[in-house]
């Protein structure tokens, strides 16, 4: 595009020269001269180079002659098939052009918003920031959420500002960790990898590990880097459910005794200093009780008694014969085994649900004149509910795989090392 008188004049002269050259070329109707290769053989001493030039000229001349002989117009008219590919390509190109136009409009809109926004010195948590996605992204990128930055002397894009943030991070790291480490694997404290998070906060590690093992029945070696967000929400729900029970009991005790201070059941008086030791002892005690219970079951051959109902009390005897109206058979393993085994007639026994087992145990304890602690019962019930939630991902099973016995399921989870 020619603008101005000088450019227009130059463009006019260029068109005139092009017309003159075209007329000279059109006036030359004589056949083009052929190359005298004999003459060039006498002038060029390198015969190999001359032969390469001669062969290349002959090849290209033959190729051009064949192209000129072709009737391209008739070939195009005779082509009837293959136009679907052309139509598809044309449609795709049209969509690409529309997408490009949309990108161009969005870019222009973003540039207009950026130009209309106030300067960085006026950036703050105001209404326009909440409604402006551009400045929201700017704030998140520069990791500051208040107007504490001295914009007149500090540049968030500069290396000096990054060095200041890193020095402040190391100071906070040493203050809160107290381990004297300067190893930087992340940018901010709340963005630590889960390994370093669990290395500092042992309580959440125990809580999350217990939930993971109960929820999946897997191995601790397969503990994920980050659990699904639904699992964290479920942990919070269970925690508040247990604390709801503990808080009600604490309130009753506190108001009735009018004591100066009161503490939750199954919690130390000083969780900040004695919490780790207290809960370690609590977990060790529960582990020892579980081992004693399993030892008693194994001593009486009750452990892994699939297909049989173990009977040790009169109430158990009555419930066993109620399963099939007394049509089954009782078996005894001798006087030294304090248990009878009842095999019901008919189909095999179904695997009981965890919550069903808890309610049966709680009923037995109540009917024998005893009772669980309220907080212990709430935690126990929550544990069985998490166990039963395995059914959603295991096709209705929570302990055994389809066609698997309880013995095989237990040995599959036991670490033999």
Coordinates of C-alpha atoms in Angstrom, one line a residue:
X1 CA 0.0 0.0 0.0
X2 CA 1.5 3.3 -1.2
X3 CA 1.0 6.3 1.0
X4 CA 2.3 9.8 0.1
X5 CA 3.2 11.3 -3.3
X6 CA 6.7 9.9 -3.4
X7 CA 5.6 6.3 -2.8
X8 CA 2.8 6.6 -5.3
X9 CA 5.3 7.8 -7.9
X10 CA 7.7 5.0 -7.2
X11 CA 4.9 2.4 -7.5
X12 CA 3.8 3.9 -10.9
X13 CA 7.4 3.6 -12.2
X14 CA 7.6 0.0 -11.0
X15 CA 4.4 -0.9 -12.8
X16 CA 5.8 0.7 -16.0
X17 CA 9.0 -1.3 -15.8
X18 CA 7.1 -4.5 -15.3
X19 CA 4.9 -3.8 -18.3
X20 CA 8.0 -3.2 -20.5
X21 CA 9.7 -6.4 -19.4
X22 CA 6.5 -8.4 -20.0
X23 CA 6.2 -6.9 -23.6
X24 CA 9.8 -7.8 -24.4
X25 CA 9.3 -11.4 -23.2
X26 CA 6.1 -11.8 -25.2
X27 CA 7.8 -10.4 -28.4
X28 CA 10.4 -13.2 -28.3
X29 CA 8.5 -15.9 -30.2
X30 CA 11.6 -17.8 -31.3
X31 CA 12.5 -21.1 -29.7
X32 CA 15.1 -20.9 -26.9
X33 CA 18.7 -21.6 -27.8
X34 CA 20.1 -24.9 -26.8
X35 CA 23.2 -25.2 -24.7
X36 CA 26.4 -26.0 -26.6
X37 CA 27.9 -28.6 -24.3
X38 CA 30.9 -29.2 -26.6
X39 CA 32.0 -25.6 -26.2
X40 CA 31.6 -25.9 -22.4
X41 CA 33.6 -29.1 -22.3
X42 CA 36.6 -27.2 -23.7
X43 CA 36.3 -24.4 -21.1
X44 CA 35.6 -26.5 -17.9
X45 CA 38.5 -28.7 -16.9
X46 CA 36.6 -30.5 -14.1
X47 CA 34.7 -33.1 -16.2
X48 CA 32.8 -34.6 -13.2
X49 CA 31.2 -31.2 -12.4
X50 CA 30.4 -30.6 -16.0
X51 CA 28.7 -34.0 -16.3
X52 CA 26.7 -33.4 -13.1
X53 CA 25.5 -30.1 -14.6
X54 CA 24.6 -31.7 -17.9
X55 CA 22.6 -34.5 -16.3
X56 CA 20.8 -32.2 -14.0
X57 CA 19.9 -29.9 -16.9
X58 CA 18.6 -32.8 -18.9
X59 CA 16.5 -34.2 -16.1
X60 CA 14.9 -30.8 -15.2
X61 CA 14.2 -30.1 -18.9
X62 CA 12.5 -33.4 -19.4
X63 CA 10.5 -32.9 -16.2
X64 CA 9.3 -29.4 -17.3
X65 CA 8.5 -30.6 -20.8
X66 CA 6.3 -33.4 -19.3
X67 CA 4.5 -30.8 -17.1
X68 CA 3.9 -28.5 -20.1
X69 CA 2.4 -31.3 -22.2
X70 CA -0.2 -32.2 -19.5
X71 CA -3.7 -30.8 -19.9
X72 CA -4.3 -29.7 -16.3
X73 CA -7.7 -28.2 -17.0
X74 CA -9.2 -31.4 -18.3
X75 CA -7.6 -33.4 -15.5
X76 CA -9.3 -31.1 -12.9
X77 CA -12.7 -31.4 -14.7
X78 CA -12.4 -35.2 -14.8
X79 CA -11.7 -35.4 -11.1
X80 CA -15.1 -36.4 -9.5
X81 CA -14.1 -38.1 -6.2
X82 CA -12.1 -36.8 -3.2
X83 CA -14.0 -33.5 -2.8
X84 CA -15.2 -34.6 0.7
X85 CA -11.6 -34.1 2.0
X86 CA -11.6 -30.6 0.5
X87 CA -14.9 -29.8 2.1
X88 CA -13.7 -31.1 5.4
X89 CA -10.5 -29.1 5.2
X90 CA -12.4 -26.0 4.2
X91 CA -14.8 -26.4 7.2
X92 CA -11.9 -27.0 9.6
X93 CA -10.1 -23.9 8.3
X94 CA -13.3 -21.9 8.8
X95 CA -13.6 -23.0 12.4
X96 CA -9.9 -22.2 12.9
X97 CA -10.5 -18.7 11.6
X98 CA -13.4 -18.3 14.0
X99 CA -11.3 -19.5 16.9
X100 CA -8.5 -17.1 15.9
X101 CA -11.0 -14.2 15.8
X102 CA -12.2 -15.2 19.3
X103 CA -8.7 -15.3 20.7
X104 CA -8.0 -11.9 19.1
X105 CA -11.1 -10.5 20.7
X106 CA -10.2 -11.9 24.1
X107 CA -6.6 -10.5 23.8
X108 CA -7.9 -7.1 22.9
X109 CA -10.4 -7.2 25.8
X110 CA -7.5 -8.2 28.2
X111 CA -5.3 -5.4 27.0
X112 CA -8.1 -2.9 27.4
X113 CA -8.8 -4.1 31.0
X114 CA -5.1 -4.0 31.8
X115 CA -4.9 -0.4 30.5
X116 CA -8.0 0.7 32.4
X117 CA -6.9 -0.9 35.7
X118 CA -5.3 1.3 38.4
X119 CA -1.5 1.1 39.1
X120 CA 0.1 -1.5 41.4
X121 CA 0.5 1.1 44.1
X122 CA -3.3 1.2 44.5
X123 CA -3.8 -2.6 44.6
X124 CA -5.8 -3.7 47.7
X125 CA -8.5 -6.1 48.7
X126 CA -11.4 -4.0 47.5
X127 CA -14.6 -4.7 45.5
X128 CA -13.0 -4.2 42.1
X129 CA -10.3 -6.8 43.0
X130 CA -12.9 -9.4 43.8
X131 CA -14.6 -8.8 40.5
X132 CA -11.5 -8.5 38.3
X133 CA -10.0 -11.8 37.2
X134 CA -6.9 -10.1 35.7
X135 CA -5.8 -8.6 39.0
X136 CA -6.7 -11.7 40.9
X137 CA -4.3 -13.6 38.8
X138 CA -1.7 -10.8 39.3
X139 CA -2.1 -11.0 43.1
X140 CA -1.8 -14.8 43.2
X141 CA 1.3 -14.7 41.0
X142 CA 3.1 -12.3 43.2
X143 CA 2.1 -14.1 46.4
X144 CA 0.9 -11.1 48.4
X145 CA -2.6 -10.5 49.6
X146 CA -2.4 -7.2 51.4
X147 CA -1.2 -3.7 50.5
X148 CA 1.9 -4.1 52.6
X149 CA 4.3 -3.9 49.6
X150 CA 6.3 -0.7 49.2
X151 CA 5.6 -0.3 45.5
X152 CA 7.6 2.8 45.2
X153 CA 10.9 1.0 46.0
X154 CA 10.1 -2.8 45.6
X155 CA 9.5 -4.6 42.4
X156 CA 7.7 -8.0 42.7
X157 CA 9.4 -9.1 39.5
X158 CA 13.0 -8.3 40.7
X159 CA 15.5 -10.7 42.0
X160 CA 16.0 -8.6 45.1
X161 CA 12.3 -9.1 46.0
X162 CA 12.6 -12.9 45.5
X163 CA 15.8 -12.9 47.7
X164 CA 13.9 -11.0 50.4
X165 CA 11.0 -13.6 50.3
X166 CA 13.5 -16.5 50.4
X167 CA 15.3 -15.0 53.4
X168 CA 12.0 -14.5 55.2
X169 CA 11.0 -18.0 54.4
X170 CA 14.2 -19.4 55.9
X171 CA 13.7 -17.3 59.0
X172 CA 10.2 -18.7 59.5
X173 CA 11.3 -22.2 58.7
X174 CA 14.0 -22.1 61.4
X175 CA 11.6 -20.5 63.9
X176 CA 8.8 -23.0 63.6
X177 CA 10.7 -26.1 62.8
X178 CA 13.7 -25.6 65.1
X179 CA 15.8 -28.0 63.1
X180 CA 18.3 -25.6 61.7
X181 CA 17.7 -26.7 58.1
X182 CA 17.9 -24.5 55.0
X183 CA 16.8 -27.1 52.5
X184 CA 14.3 -25.4 50.2
X185 CA 12.1 -27.7 48.2
X186 CA 9.2 -25.3 47.9
X187 CA 8.4 -21.6 47.9
X188 CA 6.0 -21.1 50.8
X189 CA 5.4 -22.8 54.1
X190 CA 1.9 -23.9 53.2
X191 CA 3.1 -25.4 49.9
X192 CA 5.3 -28.1 51.4
X193 CA 5.3 -31.6 50.0
X194 CA 3.2 -33.9 52.2
X195 CA 6.4 -35.8 53.3
X196 CA 7.8 -32.7 54.9
X197 CA 4.4 -31.8 56.3
X198 CA 4.0 -35.2 58.0
X199 CA 7.6 -35.0 59.1
X200 CA 6.8 -31.9 61.1
X201 CA 3.2 -32.7 62.1
X202 CA 3.2 -36.3 63.4
X203 CA -0.4 -36.1 64.7
X204 CA -2.1 -35.6 61.3
X205 CA 0.2 -38.4 59.9
X206 CA -1.2 -40.9 62.5
X207 CA -4.7 -39.7 61.9
X208 CA -4.5 -39.9 58.1
X209 CA -2.6 -43.2 58.1
X210 CA -5.2 -44.9 60.4
X211 CA -8.0 -43.6 58.2
X212 CA -6.2 -44.7 55.0
X213 CA -5.6 -48.3 56.3
X214 CA -9.2 -48.5 57.6
X215 CA -10.7 -47.1 54.5
X216 CA -8.8 -49.2 51.9
X217 CA -7.4 -52.2 53.8
X218 CA -4.2 -51.6 52.0
X219 CA -0.5 -51.4 53.0
X220 CA 1.1 -48.4 54.7
X221 CA 3.8 -48.6 52.0
X222 CA 1.2 -47.5 49.5
X223 CA 0.2 -44.4 51.5
X224 CA -0.5 -41.7 48.8
X225 CA 1.3 -38.4 48.5
X226 CA -2.1 -36.6 48.9
X227 CA -5.3 -38.3 49.7
X228 CA -8.6 -37.4 47.8
X229 CA -10.3 -34.3 49.1
X230 CA -13.4 -36.3 49.9
X231 CA -11.4 -38.4 52.4
X232 CA -10.2 -35.2 54.2
X233 CA -13.9 -34.1 54.4
X234 CA -14.9 -37.5 55.8
X235 CA -12.1 -37.3 58.4
X236 CA -13.4 -33.9 59.5
X237 CA -17.0 -35.2 59.8
X238 CA -15.9 -38.2 61.9
X239 CA -13.7 -36.0 64.1
X240 CA -16.5 -33.5 64.8
X241 CA -18.9 -36.4 65.4
X242 CA -16.6 -37.8 68.1
X243 CA -15.9 -34.4 69.6
X244 CA -19.6 -33.6 69.7
X245 CA -20.0 -36.6 72.1
X246 CA -16.9 -35.7 74.1
X247 CA -17.9 -32.1 74.5
X248 CA -21.4 -32.9 75.7
X249 CA -20.0 -35.2 78.3
X250 CA -17.4 -32.7 79.3
X251 CA -20.0 -30.0 79.7
X252 CA -22.1 -32.2 82.0
X253 CA -19.1 -33.0 84.2
X254 CA -17.9 -29.4 84.2
X255 CA -21.3 -27.9 85.2
X256 CA -22.0 -30.6 87.8
X257 CA -18.6 -30.4 89.5
X258 CA -18.2 -26.6 89.1
X259 CA -14.5 -27.3 88.8
X260 CA -12.1 -24.7 87.5
X261 CA -11.0 -26.7 84.5
X262 CA -12.2 -29.9 82.8
X263 CA -10.8 -32.0 80.0
X264 CA -12.2 -34.3 77.3
X265 CA -12.2 -38.0 77.9
X266 CA -9.2 -39.8 76.3
X267 CA -7.2 -36.6 76.1
X268 CA -4.3 -35.4 78.2
X269 CA -4.5 -32.3 80.4
X270 CA -1.8 -30.6 78.3
X271 CA -2.1 -31.7 74.7
X272 CA 0.6 -29.4 73.4
X273 CA 3.3 -30.9 75.6
X274 CA 1.9 -34.3 76.6
X275 CA -0.2 -35.1 73.6
X276 CA 2.3 -37.2 71.6
X277 CA 3.3 -39.4 74.5
X278 CA -0.3 -39.8 75.7
X279 CA -1.7 -40.9 72.3
X280 CA 1.3 -43.1 71.7
X281 CA 0.5 -45.0 74.9
X282 CA -3.2 -45.1 74.0
X283 CA -2.5 -46.6 70.6
X284 CA 0.0 -49.1 72.2
X285 CA -2.7 -50.1 74.7
X286 CA -5.3 -50.6 72.0
X287 CA -2.8 -52.7 70.0
X288 CA -2.0 -54.9 73.0
X289 CA -5.8 -55.4 73.7
X290 CA -6.3 -56.4 70.1
X291 CA -3.4 -58.9 70.2
X292 CA -4.8 -60.4 73.4
X293 CA -8.3 -60.7 71.9
X294 CA -6.9 -62.4 68.8
X295 CA -4.8 -64.7 71.0
X296 CA -7.9 -65.7 72.9
X297 CA -9.8 -66.4 69.7
X298 CA -7.0 -68.4 68.3
X299 CA -6.6 -70.4 71.6
X300 CA -10.2 -71.5 71.3
X301 CA -10.1 -72.1 67.5
X302 CA -12.7 -69.3 67.0
X303 CA -10.4 -67.3 64.7
X304 CA -11.2 -67.9 61.0
X305 CA -14.1 -70.3 61.8
X306 CA -16.0 -69.6 58.5
X307 CA -19.2 -71.5 58.2
X308 CA -19.5 -72.1 61.9
X309 CA -21.0 -70.1 64.8
X310 CA -18.8 -70.2 67.9
X311 CA -20.8 -70.6 71.1
X312 CA -19.4 -69.8 74.6
X313 CA -22.4 -68.5 76.5
X314 CA -26.1 -69.4 76.9
X315 CA -27.2 -66.3 75.0
X316 CA -24.9 -67.3 72.1
X317 CA -26.3 -70.8 72.2
X318 CA -29.9 -69.4 71.9
X319 CA -29.0 -67.1 69.0
X320 CA -27.2 -69.9 67.2
X321 CA -30.2 -72.2 67.1
X322 CA -32.4 -69.3 66.1
X323 CA -30.5 -69.0 62.8
X324 CA -32.2 -72.1 61.3
X325 CA -34.6 -73.3 63.9
X326 CA -32.2 -75.8 65.5
X327 CA -31.7 -77.9 62.3
X328 CA -27.9 -77.5 62.3
X329 CA -25.2 -79.5 64.1
X330 CA -23.0 -78.8 67.1
X331 CA -19.4 -79.8 67.1
X332 CA -16.9 -80.0 70.0
X333 CA -13.1 -80.1 69.8
X334 CA -12.6 -81.5 73.2
X335 CA -12.8 -80.5 76.8
X336 CA -9.7 -78.3 76.7
X337 CA -11.4 -76.1 74.1
X338 CA -13.9 -73.8 75.8
X339 CA -16.2 -73.4 72.8
X340 CA -18.8 -75.2 70.8
X341 CA -19.2 -74.7 67.1
X342 CA -22.6 -74.7 65.5
X343 CA -22.9 -75.3 61.7
X344 CA -26.3 -74.1 60.5
X345 CA -28.2 -76.2 57.9
X346 CA -28.6 -74.8 54.4
X347 CA -26.6 -72.0 52.7
X348 CA -23.2 -70.8 54.0
X349 CA -23.2 -67.9 56.5
X350 CA -22.9 -64.5 55.1
X351 CA -20.1 -62.1 56.1
X352 CA -21.5 -59.8 58.8
X353 CA -21.2 -56.1 58.5
X354 CA -18.9 -54.1 60.8
X355 CA -21.6 -51.9 62.2
X356 CA -23.8 -55.0 62.9
X357 CA -20.9 -56.5 64.8
X358 CA -20.4 -53.3 66.9
X359 CA -24.1 -53.1 67.8
X360 CA -24.1 -56.8 68.8
X361 CA -21.0 -56.2 71.0
X362 CA -22.5 -53.1 72.5
X363 CA -25.8 -55.0 73.3
X364 CA -23.9 -57.8 74.9
X365 CA -21.9 -55.4 77.1
X366 CA -25.1 -53.6 78.2
X367 CA -27.0 -56.8 78.9
X368 CA -24.1 -58.1 81.1
X369 CA -24.3 -55.0 83.3
X370 CA -21.4 -53.1 81.7
X371 CA -21.1 -50.3 79.2
X372 CA -18.5 -48.7 76.9
X373 CA -17.2 -45.2 77.7
X374 CA -19.2 -42.7 75.6
X375 CA -16.2 -41.4 73.7
X376 CA -14.8 -44.8 73.2
X377 CA -18.2 -46.1 71.8
X378 CA -18.4 -43.1 69.4
X379 CA -14.9 -43.7 68.1
X380 CA -15.6 -47.4 67.8
X381 CA -18.8 -46.8 65.9
X382 CA -17.1 -44.3 63.6
X383 CA -14.3 -46.9 62.9
X384 CA -16.9 -49.5 61.9
X385 CA -18.6 -47.1 59.6
X386 CA -15.4 -46.4 57.8
X387 CA -14.8 -50.1 57.5
X388 CA -18.3 -50.6 56.0
X389 CA -17.7 -47.8 53.5
X390 CA -15.3 -50.1 51.7
X391 CA -18.3 -51.8 50.1
X392 CA -18.8 -48.9 47.7
X393 CA -15.5 -49.6 46.0
X394 CA -15.2 -53.4 46.5
X395 CA -18.5 -54.6 45.0
X396 CA -20.3 -55.0 48.3
X397 CA -17.4 -56.7 50.2
X398 CA -15.5 -55.1 53.0
X399 CA -13.0 -57.8 54.2
X400 CA -12.8 -60.6 51.7
X401 CA -12.7 -60.7 47.9
X402 CA -15.4 -62.7 46.1
X403 CA -14.8 -66.4 46.7
X404 CA -12.1 -65.7 49.3
X405 CA -12.2 -67.0 52.9
X406 CA -11.5 -64.8 55.9
X407 CA -8.2 -66.8 56.5
X408 CA -6.9 -66.0 53.1
X409 CA -8.0 -62.3 53.4
X410 CA -6.2 -62.0 56.7
X411 CA -3.0 -63.7 55.5
X412 CA -3.0 -61.6 52.4
X413 CA -2.7 -58.5 54.6
X414 CA -0.2 -59.8 57.1
X415 CA 3.4 -58.6 56.6
X416 CA 5.5 -61.7 56.7
X417 CA 8.8 -59.8 56.8

